[in-house]
């Protein structure tokens, strides 16, 4: 990839006048000075210690260009040195793309700049230059080092920013592939994961985030998402602009990174739902269940809390997986209760559900309802009259009643 040109270069530094002809004298000495500076850098900076190869050529070129920039400033103190600045900008750019930092370059710049100034100072003394000229040379040397360092740092920063943007785009493409309707081909996942610098896990779970006001932007909803996005856990893929915002967590059951406490802290108290842990190829299914659970949270069917795990509410999710069928089942199973007033109907529904879940044990039912056992028996006699003597003993009818009563209780 070719680095773009730097957006700008530093303005000219003030400098005292230098005698004409000095630039040419320094230029004549440049090859000798460059050789000594290169040797000093190689001696003091371990990364540049290799005596041969491509690195050696780059080092010599960099030294010569930096010294040339200095001499050019001596010849024209108001000049910008754009071509050399672009060279160092590209050096910083390529350093970032290679995944390295600028520490070695900065060390080489400090060592080389100091040594070059010593050598140039010796030449100035040999030429009998006065202190004002030497001071001006020092100022120009500082300017040269500054421009080289600024250009490299600007190229490095620009490349890191573009690299981060590209990495984010690759991760979003990978996330879309994994959460699609169809199972993603393993080879395609591996290739995208490599480019996204993401370690492919065996198990995943999808976390979806609720809005701060209870209105999620999920699945066709129009609610506004005004809460600030929480930080993305290490190893997760995230799309905070999705509807609802989502994160794909790697191996969520394999470490403490994604425990309830750790996730709650990361979410900062923002309500969220964690889908079931599934094989990587079934990540889309985890998203669908998490999104469905989020809708139930917003309707009040499931509790609105910091973090809700689908694995803890599977019966409710199954029960509400087909709302129309559930409504039909509820209406049919609880039709006999329509014959009594609403206030009495609610008490009878509650008593019947607890009695069924307790296996028909009257004392346990009374204890859970905080009423007398005789009250439970009285209500059960009413229920037997409404449903028929044998209906409450039939296993199939009991199952339908439990499902219908559970839906009524949570809905």
mmCIF file of C-alpha atoms in Angstrom:
data_model
loop_
_atom_site.group_PDB
_atom_site.id
_atom_site.type_symbol
_atom_site.label_atom_id
_atom_site.label_comp_id
_atom_site.label_asym_id
_atom_site.label_seq_id
_atom_site.Cartn_x
_atom_site.Cartn_y
_atom_site.Cartn_z
ATOM 1 C CA UNK A 1 0.000 0.000 0.000
ATOM 2 C CA UNK A 2 1.345 3.415 -0.934
ATOM 3 C CA UNK A 3 1.278 6.005 1.799
ATOM 4 C CA UNK A 4 -0.530 9.272 1.042
ATOM 5 C CA UNK A 5 1.229 12.594 1.312
ATOM 6 C CA UNK A 6 1.286 14.302 4.717
ATOM 7 C CA UNK A 7 -1.453 16.846 5.158
ATOM 8 C CA UNK A 8 0.947 19.599 6.201
ATOM 9 C CA UNK A 9 4.511 20.292 7.259
ATOM 10 C CA UNK A 10 5.738 22.520 10.103
ATOM 11 C CA UNK A 11 6.215 26.186 9.325
ATOM 12 C CA UNK A 12 9.731 27.586 8.979
ATOM 13 C CA UNK A 13 11.809 28.024 12.117
ATOM 14 C CA UNK A 14 13.527 31.408 12.616
ATOM 15 C CA UNK A 15 17.269 31.216 11.905
ATOM 16 C CA UNK A 16 20.171 33.631 11.782
ATOM 17 C CA UNK A 17 21.919 34.352 8.505
ATOM 18 C CA UNK A 18 24.482 31.844 7.312
ATOM 19 C CA UNK A 19 27.299 32.697 4.918
ATOM 20 C CA UNK A 20 26.871 31.850 1.261
ATOM 21 C CA UNK A 21 28.802 28.821 0.138
ATOM 22 C CA UNK A 22 28.491 27.068 3.521
ATOM 23 C CA UNK A 23 25.790 24.729 2.227
ATOM 24 C CA UNK A 24 28.047 23.472 -0.558
ATOM 25 C CA UNK A 25 30.909 22.901 1.867
ATOM 26 C CA UNK A 26 28.654 20.883 4.142
ATOM 27 C CA UNK A 27 27.243 19.006 1.160
ATOM 28 C CA UNK A 28 30.757 17.996 0.145
ATOM 29 C CA UNK A 29 31.214 16.459 3.602
ATOM 30 C CA UNK A 30 27.824 14.739 3.615
ATOM 31 C CA UNK A 31 28.928 11.228 2.464
ATOM 32 C CA UNK A 32 31.582 11.061 5.201
ATOM 33 C CA UNK A 33 29.233 12.346 7.889
ATOM 34 C CA UNK A 34 26.457 9.967 6.743
ATOM 35 C CA UNK A 35 28.764 6.965 7.051
ATOM 36 C CA UNK A 36 29.787 7.917 10.595
ATOM 37 C CA UNK A 37 26.186 8.642 11.660
ATOM 38 C CA UNK A 38 25.044 5.302 10.238
ATOM 39 C CA UNK A 39 27.748 3.478 12.170
ATOM 40 C CA UNK A 40 26.846 5.275 15.400
ATOM 41 C CA UNK A 41 23.151 4.442 15.023
ATOM 42 C CA UNK A 42 23.955 0.805 14.295
ATOM 43 C CA UNK A 43 26.167 0.679 17.376
ATOM 44 C CA UNK A 44 23.664 2.192 19.816
ATOM 45 C CA UNK A 45 20.267 1.053 18.513
ATOM 46 C CA UNK A 46 19.900 -2.776 18.551
ATOM 47 C CA UNK A 47 17.161 -2.823 15.882
ATOM 48 C CA UNK A 48 19.597 -1.297 13.384
ATOM 49 C CA UNK A 49 22.586 -3.416 14.350
ATOM 50 C CA UNK A 50 22.349 -5.768 11.350
ATOM 51 C CA UNK A 51 25.399 -5.175 9.161
ATOM 52 C CA UNK A 52 23.757 -6.167 5.876
ATOM 53 C CA UNK A 53 20.474 -6.706 4.093
ATOM 54 C CA UNK A 54 17.492 -4.544 3.306
ATOM 55 C CA UNK A 55 17.574 -2.822 6.689
ATOM 56 C CA UNK A 56 21.089 -1.565 6.024
ATOM 57 C CA UNK A 57 20.020 0.062 2.764
ATOM 58 C CA UNK A 58 17.030 1.738 4.411
ATOM 59 C CA UNK A 59 19.213 3.031 7.233
ATOM 60 C CA UNK A 60 21.776 4.552 4.872
ATOM 61 C CA UNK A 61 19.046 6.132 2.751
ATOM 62 C CA UNK A 62 17.321 7.575 5.816
ATOM 63 C CA UNK A 63 20.532 9.074 7.185
ATOM 64 C CA UNK A 64 21.476 10.630 3.857
ATOM 65 C CA UNK A 65 17.993 12.098 3.417
ATOM 66 C CA UNK A 66 17.907 13.583 6.903
ATOM 67 C CA UNK A 67 21.339 15.153 6.455
ATOM 68 C CA UNK A 68 20.319 16.395 3.026
ATOM 69 C CA UNK A 69 17.297 18.061 4.592
ATOM 70 C CA UNK A 70 19.603 19.823 7.057
ATOM 71 C CA UNK A 71 21.942 21.024 4.317
ATOM 72 C CA UNK A 72 18.956 22.158 2.235
ATOM 73 C CA UNK A 73 17.825 24.280 5.164
ATOM 74 C CA UNK A 74 21.304 25.769 5.379
ATOM 75 C CA UNK A 75 21.066 26.680 1.698
ATOM 76 C CA UNK A 76 17.483 27.940 2.048
ATOM 77 C CA UNK A 77 16.379 28.520 5.683
ATOM 78 C CA UNK A 78 12.829 29.254 4.552
ATOM 79 C CA UNK A 79 12.429 26.054 2.520
ATOM 80 C CA UNK A 80 10.011 23.294 3.469
ATOM 81 C CA UNK A 81 11.808 20.110 2.376
ATOM 82 C CA UNK A 82 8.496 18.590 1.255
ATOM 83 C CA UNK A 83 9.986 15.684 -0.717
ATOM 84 C CA UNK A 84 12.089 14.427 2.199
ATOM 85 C CA UNK A 85 9.222 14.993 4.640
ATOM 86 C CA UNK A 86 7.036 12.796 2.419
ATOM 87 C CA UNK A 87 9.706 10.100 2.499
ATOM 88 C CA UNK A 88 9.646 10.024 6.300
ATOM 89 C CA UNK A 89 5.876 10.214 6.327
ATOM 90 C CA UNK A 90 5.865 7.043 4.234
ATOM 91 C CA UNK A 91 8.397 5.473 6.586
ATOM 92 C CA UNK A 92 6.036 6.055 9.521
ATOM 93 C CA UNK A 93 3.111 4.770 7.447
ATOM 94 C CA UNK A 94 4.868 1.528 6.510
ATOM 95 C CA UNK A 95 6.102 1.027 10.073
ATOM 96 C CA UNK A 96 2.487 1.061 11.302
ATOM 97 C CA UNK A 97 1.309 -1.308 8.558
ATOM 98 C CA UNK A 98 4.088 -3.732 9.519
ATOM 99 C CA UNK A 99 2.727 -3.817 13.074
ATOM 100 C CA UNK A 100 5.807 -2.189 14.592
ATOM 101 C CA UNK A 101 6.096 0.937 16.726
ATOM 102 C CA UNK A 102 8.257 3.999 16.208
ATOM 103 C CA UNK A 103 10.519 3.466 19.222
ATOM 104 C CA UNK A 104 13.483 2.188 17.211
ATOM 105 C CA UNK A 105 13.153 5.016 14.698
ATOM 106 C CA UNK A 106 12.891 7.635 17.438
ATOM 107 C CA UNK A 107 15.969 6.191 19.161
ATOM 108 C CA UNK A 108 17.877 6.224 15.874
ATOM 109 C CA UNK A 109 16.775 9.814 15.274
ATOM 110 C CA UNK A 110 18.017 10.939 18.685
ATOM 111 C CA UNK A 111 21.339 9.122 18.366
ATOM 112 C CA UNK A 112 21.872 10.098 14.740
ATOM 113 C CA UNK A 113 20.836 13.716 15.222
ATOM 114 C CA UNK A 114 23.167 14.219 18.159
ATOM 115 C CA UNK A 115 26.114 12.581 16.437
ATOM 116 C CA UNK A 116 25.468 14.435 13.175
ATOM 117 C CA UNK A 117 25.427 17.748 15.006
ATOM 118 C CA UNK A 118 28.734 16.961 16.682
ATOM 119 C CA UNK A 119 30.312 16.184 13.324
ATOM 120 C CA UNK A 120 28.799 19.247 11.693
ATOM 121 C CA UNK A 121 30.011 21.320 14.626
ATOM 122 C CA UNK A 122 33.537 20.063 14.063
ATOM 123 C CA UNK A 123 33.315 21.062 10.387
ATOM 124 C CA UNK A 124 32.029 24.496 11.392
ATOM 125 C CA UNK A 125 34.995 24.952 13.730
ATOM 126 C CA UNK A 126 37.441 23.814 11.051
ATOM 127 C CA UNK A 127 35.936 26.430 8.734
ATOM 128 C CA UNK A 128 36.383 29.092 11.422
ATOM 129 C CA UNK A 129 32.697 30.025 11.624
ATOM 130 C CA UNK A 130 31.706 32.441 14.375
ATOM 131 C CA UNK A 131 29.312 31.621 17.222
ATOM 132 C CA UNK A 132 26.294 33.270 15.545
ATOM 133 C CA UNK A 133 26.636 30.995 12.529
ATOM 134 C CA UNK A 134 27.114 27.936 14.734
ATOM 135 C CA UNK A 135 23.977 28.929 16.664
ATOM 136 C CA UNK A 136 22.084 29.257 13.402
ATOM 137 C CA UNK A 137 23.274 25.815 12.336
ATOM 138 C CA UNK A 138 22.044 24.370 15.626
ATOM 139 C CA UNK A 139 18.658 25.948 15.067
ATOM 140 C CA UNK A 140 18.468 24.518 11.557
ATOM 141 C CA UNK A 141 19.574 21.094 12.812
ATOM 142 C CA UNK A 142 16.758 21.178 15.367
ATOM 143 C CA UNK A 143 14.318 22.118 12.625
ATOM 144 C CA UNK A 144 15.478 19.212 10.441
ATOM 145 C CA UNK A 145 15.096 16.678 13.250
ATOM 146 C CA UNK A 146 11.703 18.110 14.118
ATOM 147 C CA UNK A 147 10.410 17.854 10.547
ATOM 148 C CA UNK A 148 11.660 14.301 10.124
ATOM 149 C CA UNK A 149 10.115 13.201 13.426
ATOM 150 C CA UNK A 150 6.823 14.985 12.771
ATOM 151 C CA UNK A 151 6.501 13.547 9.280
ATOM 152 C CA UNK A 152 7.140 9.984 10.472
ATOM 153 C CA UNK A 153 4.757 10.365 13.432
ATOM 154 C CA UNK A 154 2.035 11.789 11.155
ATOM 155 C CA UNK A 155 2.390 8.902 8.708
ATOM 156 C CA UNK A 156 2.364 6.400 11.536
ATOM 157 C CA UNK A 157 -0.755 7.899 13.132
ATOM 158 C CA UNK A 158 -2.606 8.110 9.811
ATOM 159 C CA UNK A 159 -1.829 4.493 8.966
ATOM 160 C CA UNK A 160 -2.883 3.311 12.410
ATOM 161 C CA UNK A 161 -6.171 5.159 12.057
ATOM 162 C CA UNK A 162 -6.863 3.763 8.584
ATOM 163 C CA UNK A 163 -5.744 0.311 9.701
ATOM 164 C CA UNK A 164 -8.137 0.481 12.653
ATOM 165 C CA UNK A 165 -10.985 1.524 10.360
ATOM 166 C CA UNK A 166 -10.223 -1.303 7.942
ATOM 167 C CA UNK A 167 -9.970 -3.788 10.801
ATOM 168 C CA UNK A 168 -13.361 -2.644 12.068
ATOM 169 C CA UNK A 169 -14.881 -3.072 8.588
ATOM 170 C CA UNK A 170 -13.476 -6.584 8.341
ATOM 171 C CA UNK A 171 -14.847 -7.509 11.748
ATOM 172 C CA UNK A 172 -18.277 -6.200 10.845
ATOM 173 C CA UNK A 173 -18.247 -8.280 7.648
ATOM 174 C CA UNK A 174 -17.229 -11.318 9.675
ATOM 175 C CA UNK A 175 -19.980 -10.676 12.214
ATOM 176 C CA UNK A 176 -22.596 -10.311 9.467
ATOM 177 C CA UNK A 177 -21.427 -13.592 7.950
ATOM 178 C CA UNK A 178 -21.611 -15.453 11.272
ATOM 179 C CA UNK A 179 -25.042 -14.059 12.180
ATOM 180 C CA UNK A 180 -26.628 -14.644 8.791
ATOM 181 C CA UNK A 181 -29.603 -16.869 8.149
ATOM 182 C CA UNK A 182 -27.444 -19.585 6.598
ATOM 183 C CA UNK A 183 -24.503 -21.360 8.197
ATOM 184 C CA UNK A 184 -21.287 -19.664 7.076
ATOM 185 C CA UNK A 185 -18.788 -21.853 5.151
ATOM 186 C CA UNK A 186 -15.865 -22.658 7.496
ATOM 187 C CA UNK A 187 -13.268 -21.667 4.897
ATOM 188 C CA UNK A 188 -14.875 -18.252 4.409
ATOM 189 C CA UNK A 189 -15.003 -17.750 8.172
ATOM 190 C CA UNK A 190 -11.332 -18.660 8.534
ATOM 191 C CA UNK A 191 -10.271 -16.259 5.784
ATOM 192 C CA UNK A 192 -12.293 -13.360 7.128
ATOM 193 C CA UNK A 193 -11.205 -14.105 10.705
ATOM 194 C CA UNK A 194 -7.563 -14.031 9.652
ATOM 195 C CA UNK A 195 -8.001 -10.623 8.050
ATOM 196 C CA UNK A 196 -9.970 -9.391 11.077
ATOM 197 C CA UNK A 197 -7.313 -10.681 13.518
ATOM 198 C CA UNK A 198 -9.962 -12.697 15.343
ATOM 199 C CA UNK A 199 -9.298 -16.084 16.899
ATOM 200 C CA UNK A 200 -12.018 -18.503 15.786
ATOM 201 C CA UNK A 201 -13.681 -20.094 18.859
ATOM 202 C CA UNK A 202 -15.676 -23.298 19.112
ATOM 203 C CA UNK A 203 -18.560 -21.854 21.135
ATOM 204 C CA UNK A 204 -20.187 -18.412 21.010
ATOM 205 C CA UNK A 205 -23.129 -16.508 22.423
ATOM 206 C CA UNK A 206 -24.744 -13.290 21.244
ATOM 207 C CA UNK A 207 -25.370 -10.390 23.599
ATOM 208 C CA UNK A 208 -28.028 -7.848 22.584
ATOM 209 C CA UNK A 209 -28.405 -4.475 24.289
ATOM 210 C CA UNK A 210 -31.618 -2.750 25.289
ATOM 211 C CA UNK A 211 -32.235 0.966 24.987
ATOM 212 C CA UNK A 212 -31.861 3.104 28.078
ATOM 213 C CA UNK A 213 -35.573 3.938 28.076
ATOM 214 C CA UNK A 214 -36.841 0.435 27.422
ATOM 215 C CA UNK A 215 -37.228 0.979 23.686
ATOM 216 C CA UNK A 216 -34.892 -1.210 21.699
ATOM 217 C CA UNK A 217 -34.198 -0.754 18.014
ATOM 218 C CA UNK A 218 -34.504 -4.478 17.451
ATOM 219 C CA UNK A 219 -36.247 -6.325 14.666
ATOM 220 C CA UNK A 220 -38.347 -3.669 13.035
ATOM 221 C CA UNK A 221 -38.782 -1.581 16.201
ATOM 222 C CA UNK A 222 -38.592 2.159 15.880
ATOM 223 C CA UNK A 223 -37.342 3.002 19.376
ATOM 224 C CA UNK A 224 -34.420 5.411 19.709
ATOM 225 C CA UNK A 225 -31.132 4.116 21.007
ATOM 226 C CA UNK A 226 -29.693 6.965 23.060
ATOM 227 C CA UNK A 227 -27.519 5.083 25.521
ATOM 228 C CA UNK A 228 -23.796 5.200 24.995
ATOM 229 C CA UNK A 229 -22.354 1.919 23.759
ATOM 230 C CA UNK A 230 -20.433 -0.013 26.423
ATOM 231 C CA UNK A 231 -16.840 -1.115 25.820
ATOM 232 C CA UNK A 232 -16.438 -4.252 23.731
ATOM 233 C CA UNK A 233 -15.022 -7.193 25.748
ATOM 234 C CA UNK A 234 -11.736 -8.700 24.593
ATOM 235 C CA UNK A 235 -12.287 -11.340 21.921
ATOM 236 C CA UNK A 236 -15.788 -10.107 21.026
ATOM 237 C CA UNK A 237 -17.126 -8.908 17.694
ATOM 238 C CA UNK A 238 -19.541 -5.993 17.991
ATOM 239 C CA UNK A 239 -21.975 -3.996 15.900
ATOM 240 C CA UNK A 240 -23.258 -1.164 18.070
ATOM 241 C CA UNK A 241 -25.128 0.404 15.145
ATOM 242 C CA UNK A 242 -27.275 -2.682 14.571
ATOM 243 C CA UNK A 243 -30.907 -2.925 15.666
ATOM 244 C CA UNK A 244 -30.586 -3.926 18.454
ATOM 245 C CA UNK A 245 -26.853 -3.425 19.159
ATOM 246 C CA UNK A 246 -25.133 -6.794 19.468
ATOM 247 C CA UNK A 247 -21.898 -8.493 20.467
ATOM 248 C CA UNK A 248 -20.641 -11.964 19.617
ATOM 249 C CA UNK A 249 -18.799 -13.377 22.643
ATOM 250 C CA UNK A 250 -16.121 -16.035 22.138
ATOM 251 C CA UNK A 251 -16.264 -19.137 24.359
ATOM 252 C CA UNK A 252 -18.592 -17.410 26.855
ATOM 253 C CA UNK A 253 -18.586 -20.380 29.236
ATOM 254 C CA UNK A 254 -14.827 -20.940 29.074
ATOM 255 C CA UNK A 255 -13.495 -18.149 31.298
ATOM 256 C CA UNK A 256 -14.453 -15.536 33.850
ATOM 257 C CA UNK A 257 -14.386 -12.801 31.215
ATOM 258 C CA UNK A 258 -18.079 -13.282 30.499
ATOM 259 C CA UNK A 259 -19.433 -14.136 33.938
ATOM 260 C CA UNK A 260 -22.510 -12.266 35.175
ATOM 261 C CA UNK A 261 -20.441 -9.900 37.306
ATOM 262 C CA UNK A 262 -17.877 -9.158 34.593
ATOM 263 C CA UNK A 263 -20.536 -8.503 31.959
ATOM 264 C CA UNK A 264 -22.670 -6.420 34.315
ATOM 265 C CA UNK A 265 -19.675 -4.203 35.068
ATOM 266 C CA UNK A 266 -18.890 -3.861 31.359
ATOM 267 C CA UNK A 267 -22.514 -2.966 30.599
ATOM 268 C CA UNK A 268 -22.589 -0.321 33.307
ATOM 269 C CA UNK A 269 -26.071 -1.353 34.418
ATOM 270 C CA UNK A 270 -27.539 -1.194 30.918
ATOM 271 C CA UNK A 271 -30.140 -3.937 30.371
ATOM 272 C CA UNK A 272 -28.992 -6.675 28.017
ATOM 273 C CA UNK A 273 -29.841 -10.235 27.060
ATOM 274 C CA UNK A 274 -27.312 -13.010 26.484
ATOM 275 C CA UNK A 275 -28.420 -15.686 24.041
ATOM 276 C CA UNK A 276 -27.714 -19.388 24.506
ATOM 277 C CA UNK A 277 -24.162 -20.677 24.064
ATOM 278 C CA UNK A 278 -24.004 -22.493 20.732
ATOM 279 C CA UNK A 279 -21.423 -23.826 18.249
ATOM 280 C CA UNK A 280 -19.942 -21.090 16.060
ATOM 281 C CA UNK A 281 -21.986 -22.208 13.041
ATOM 282 C CA UNK A 282 -25.224 -21.608 14.994
ATOM 283 C CA UNK A 283 -24.407 -18.042 16.086
ATOM 284 C CA UNK A 284 -27.442 -16.745 14.190
ATOM 285 C CA UNK A 285 -29.705 -18.894 16.344
ATOM 286 C CA UNK A 286 -28.226 -17.402 19.523
ATOM 287 C CA UNK A 287 -28.975 -13.942 18.108
ATOM 288 C CA UNK A 288 -32.580 -14.871 17.310
ATOM 289 C CA UNK A 289 -33.246 -16.192 20.806
ATOM 290 C CA UNK A 290 -31.543 -13.217 22.440
ATOM 291 C CA UNK A 291 -33.570 -10.786 20.325
ATOM 292 C CA UNK A 292 -36.795 -12.649 21.116
ATOM 293 C CA UNK A 293 -35.990 -12.552 24.824
ATOM 294 C CA UNK A 294 -35.276 -8.812 24.591
ATOM 295 C CA UNK A 295 -38.764 -8.252 23.175
ATOM 296 C CA UNK A 296 -40.235 -10.201 26.100
ATOM 297 C CA UNK A 297 -38.197 -8.066 28.510
ATOM 298 C CA UNK A 298 -39.628 -4.915 26.941
ATOM 299 C CA UNK A 299 -43.164 -6.308 27.243
ATOM 300 C CA UNK A 300 -42.608 -7.145 30.903
ATOM 301 C CA UNK A 301 -42.919 -10.895 30.333
ATOM 302 C CA UNK A 302 -39.297 -11.398 31.413
ATOM 303 C CA UNK A 303 -37.655 -9.322 34.148
ATOM 304 C CA UNK A 304 -35.818 -6.156 33.123
ATOM 305 C CA UNK A 305 -32.471 -6.406 34.875
ATOM 306 C CA UNK A 306 -28.820 -5.619 34.199
ATOM 307 C CA UNK A 307 -28.157 -8.898 32.433
ATOM 308 C CA UNK A 308 -30.642 -11.613 31.542
ATOM 309 C CA UNK A 309 -29.426 -14.985 30.287
ATOM 310 C CA UNK A 310 -31.697 -16.903 27.939
ATOM 311 C CA UNK A 311 -30.478 -20.154 29.493
ATOM 312 C CA UNK A 312 -32.276 -19.184 32.731
ATOM 313 C CA UNK A 313 -35.625 -18.572 30.977
ATOM 314 C CA UNK A 314 -35.941 -21.314 28.366
ATOM 315 C CA UNK A 315 -39.509 -22.371 29.345
ATOM 316 C CA UNK A 316 -40.792 -18.803 28.927
ATOM 317 C CA UNK A 317 -38.986 -18.442 25.608
ATOM 318 C CA UNK A 318 -40.418 -21.707 24.352
ATOM 319 C CA UNK A 319 -43.865 -20.777 25.605
ATOM 320 C CA UNK A 320 -43.824 -17.442 23.748
ATOM 321 C CA UNK A 321 -42.158 -18.702 20.581
ATOM 322 C CA UNK A 322 -45.550 -18.728 18.790
ATOM 323 C CA UNK A 323 -47.759 -16.013 20.237
ATOM 324 C CA UNK A 324 -50.826 -16.843 18.155
ATOM 325 C CA UNK A 325 -50.721 -20.505 19.074
ATOM 326 C CA UNK A 326 -50.172 -19.597 22.724
ATOM 327 C CA UNK A 327 -53.176 -17.264 22.683
ATOM 328 C CA UNK A 328 -55.311 -20.028 21.156
ATOM 329 C CA UNK A 329 -54.132 -22.542 23.769
ATOM 330 C CA UNK A 330 -54.751 -20.096 26.618
ATOM 331 C CA UNK A 331 -58.219 -19.175 25.457
ATOM 332 C CA UNK A 332 -59.231 -22.802 25.051
ATOM 333 C CA UNK A 333 -57.668 -24.152 28.255
ATOM 334 C CA UNK A 334 -58.951 -21.358 30.512
ATOM 335 C CA UNK A 335 -62.379 -20.937 28.902
ATOM 336 C CA UNK A 336 -64.233 -22.377 31.950
ATOM 337 C CA UNK A 337 -62.930 -19.499 34.107
ATOM 338 C CA UNK A 338 -64.800 -16.969 31.981
ATOM 339 C CA UNK A 339 -67.915 -17.928 33.908
ATOM 340 C CA UNK A 340 -66.747 -16.202 37.098
ATOM 341 C CA UNK A 341 -66.061 -12.482 37.827
ATOM 342 C CA UNK A 342 -62.526 -11.172 37.059
ATOM 343 C CA UNK A 343 -61.509 -10.658 40.728
ATOM 344 C CA UNK A 344 -62.475 -14.242 41.584
ATOM 345 C CA UNK A 345 -61.000 -15.475 38.302
ATOM 346 C CA UNK A 346 -57.540 -14.129 39.202
ATOM 347 C CA UNK A 347 -57.541 -15.897 42.578
ATOM 348 C CA UNK A 348 -58.648 -19.145 40.999
ATOM 349 C CA UNK A 349 -55.959 -18.940 38.290
ATOM 350 C CA UNK A 350 -53.251 -18.333 40.877
ATOM 351 C CA UNK A 351 -54.443 -21.164 43.103
ATOM 352 C CA UNK A 352 -54.780 -23.609 40.224
ATOM 353 C CA UNK A 353 -51.260 -22.891 38.905
ATOM 354 C CA UNK A 354 -49.578 -23.282 42.292
ATOM 355 C CA UNK A 355 -51.575 -26.442 43.050
ATOM 356 C CA UNK A 356 -50.613 -27.996 39.702
ATOM 357 C CA UNK A 357 -46.926 -27.083 40.117
ATOM 358 C CA UNK A 358 -46.952 -28.505 43.647
ATOM 359 C CA UNK A 359 -48.275 -31.816 42.359
ATOM 360 C CA UNK A 360 -51.717 -31.399 43.941
ATOM 361 C CA UNK A 361 -50.389 -30.934 47.480
ATOM 362 C CA UNK A 362 -52.877 -28.726 49.331
ATOM 363 C CA UNK A 363 -50.735 -27.824 52.402
ATOM 364 C CA UNK A 364 -47.792 -26.781 50.194
ATOM 365 C CA UNK A 365 -50.112 -24.753 47.977
ATOM 366 C CA UNK A 366 -51.586 -22.996 50.996
ATOM 367 C CA UNK A 367 -48.118 -22.191 52.346
ATOM 368 C CA UNK A 368 -46.965 -20.688 49.060
ATOM 369 C CA UNK A 369 -50.142 -18.625 48.721
ATOM 370 C CA UNK A 370 -50.080 -17.599 52.401
ATOM 371 C CA UNK A 371 -53.679 -18.730 52.904
ATOM 372 C CA UNK A 372 -55.370 -21.405 55.011
ATOM 373 C CA UNK A 373 -55.558 -24.944 53.600
ATOM 374 C CA UNK A 374 -59.353 -24.797 53.856
ATOM 375 C CA UNK A 375 -59.297 -21.779 51.527
ATOM 376 C CA UNK A 376 -57.357 -23.811 48.971
ATOM 377 C CA UNK A 377 -59.793 -26.715 49.257
ATOM 378 C CA UNK A 378 -62.743 -24.354 48.802
ATOM 379 C CA UNK A 379 -61.214 -22.886 45.634
ATOM 380 C CA UNK A 380 -60.370 -26.341 44.291
ATOM 381 C CA UNK A 381 -64.021 -27.389 44.679
ATOM 382 C CA UNK A 382 -64.985 -24.326 42.630
ATOM 383 C CA UNK A 383 -62.417 -25.260 39.983
ATOM 384 C CA UNK A 384 -63.667 -28.840 39.798
ATOM 385 C CA UNK A 385 -67.186 -27.567 39.166
ATOM 386 C CA UNK A 386 -65.936 -25.255 36.399
ATOM 387 C CA UNK A 387 -63.618 -27.736 34.641
ATOM 388 C CA UNK A 388 -65.399 -31.006 35.479
ATOM 389 C CA UNK A 389 -64.565 -33.659 38.055
ATOM 390 C CA UNK A 390 -62.102 -35.591 35.894
ATOM 391 C CA UNK A 391 -60.457 -32.795 33.874
ATOM 392 C CA UNK A 392 -58.027 -31.704 36.596
ATOM 393 C CA UNK A 393 -56.793 -35.294 36.938
ATOM 394 C CA UNK A 394 -56.037 -35.772 33.244
ATOM 395 C CA UNK A 395 -52.263 -35.402 32.511
ATOM 396 C CA UNK A 396 -52.805 -33.788 29.116
ATOM 397 C CA UNK A 397 -55.277 -31.260 30.495
ATOM 398 C CA UNK A 398 -52.968 -30.494 33.431
ATOM 399 C CA UNK A 399 -50.071 -29.790 31.033
ATOM 400 C CA UNK A 400 -52.198 -27.448 28.908
ATOM 401 C CA UNK A 401 -53.425 -25.671 32.033
ATOM 402 C CA UNK A 402 -49.878 -25.180 33.318
ATOM 403 C CA UNK A 403 -48.759 -23.690 30.004
ATOM 404 C CA UNK A 404 -51.807 -21.439 29.740
ATOM 405 C CA UNK A 405 -51.603 -20.302 33.368
ATOM 406 C CA UNK A 406 -47.843 -19.649 33.062
ATOM 407 C CA UNK A 407 -48.465 -17.519 29.986
ATOM 408 C CA UNK A 408 -51.205 -15.599 31.798
ATOM 409 C CA UNK A 409 -49.016 -15.102 34.846
ATOM 410 C CA UNK A 410 -46.028 -13.754 32.847
ATOM 411 C CA UNK A 411 -47.970 -11.934 30.169
#
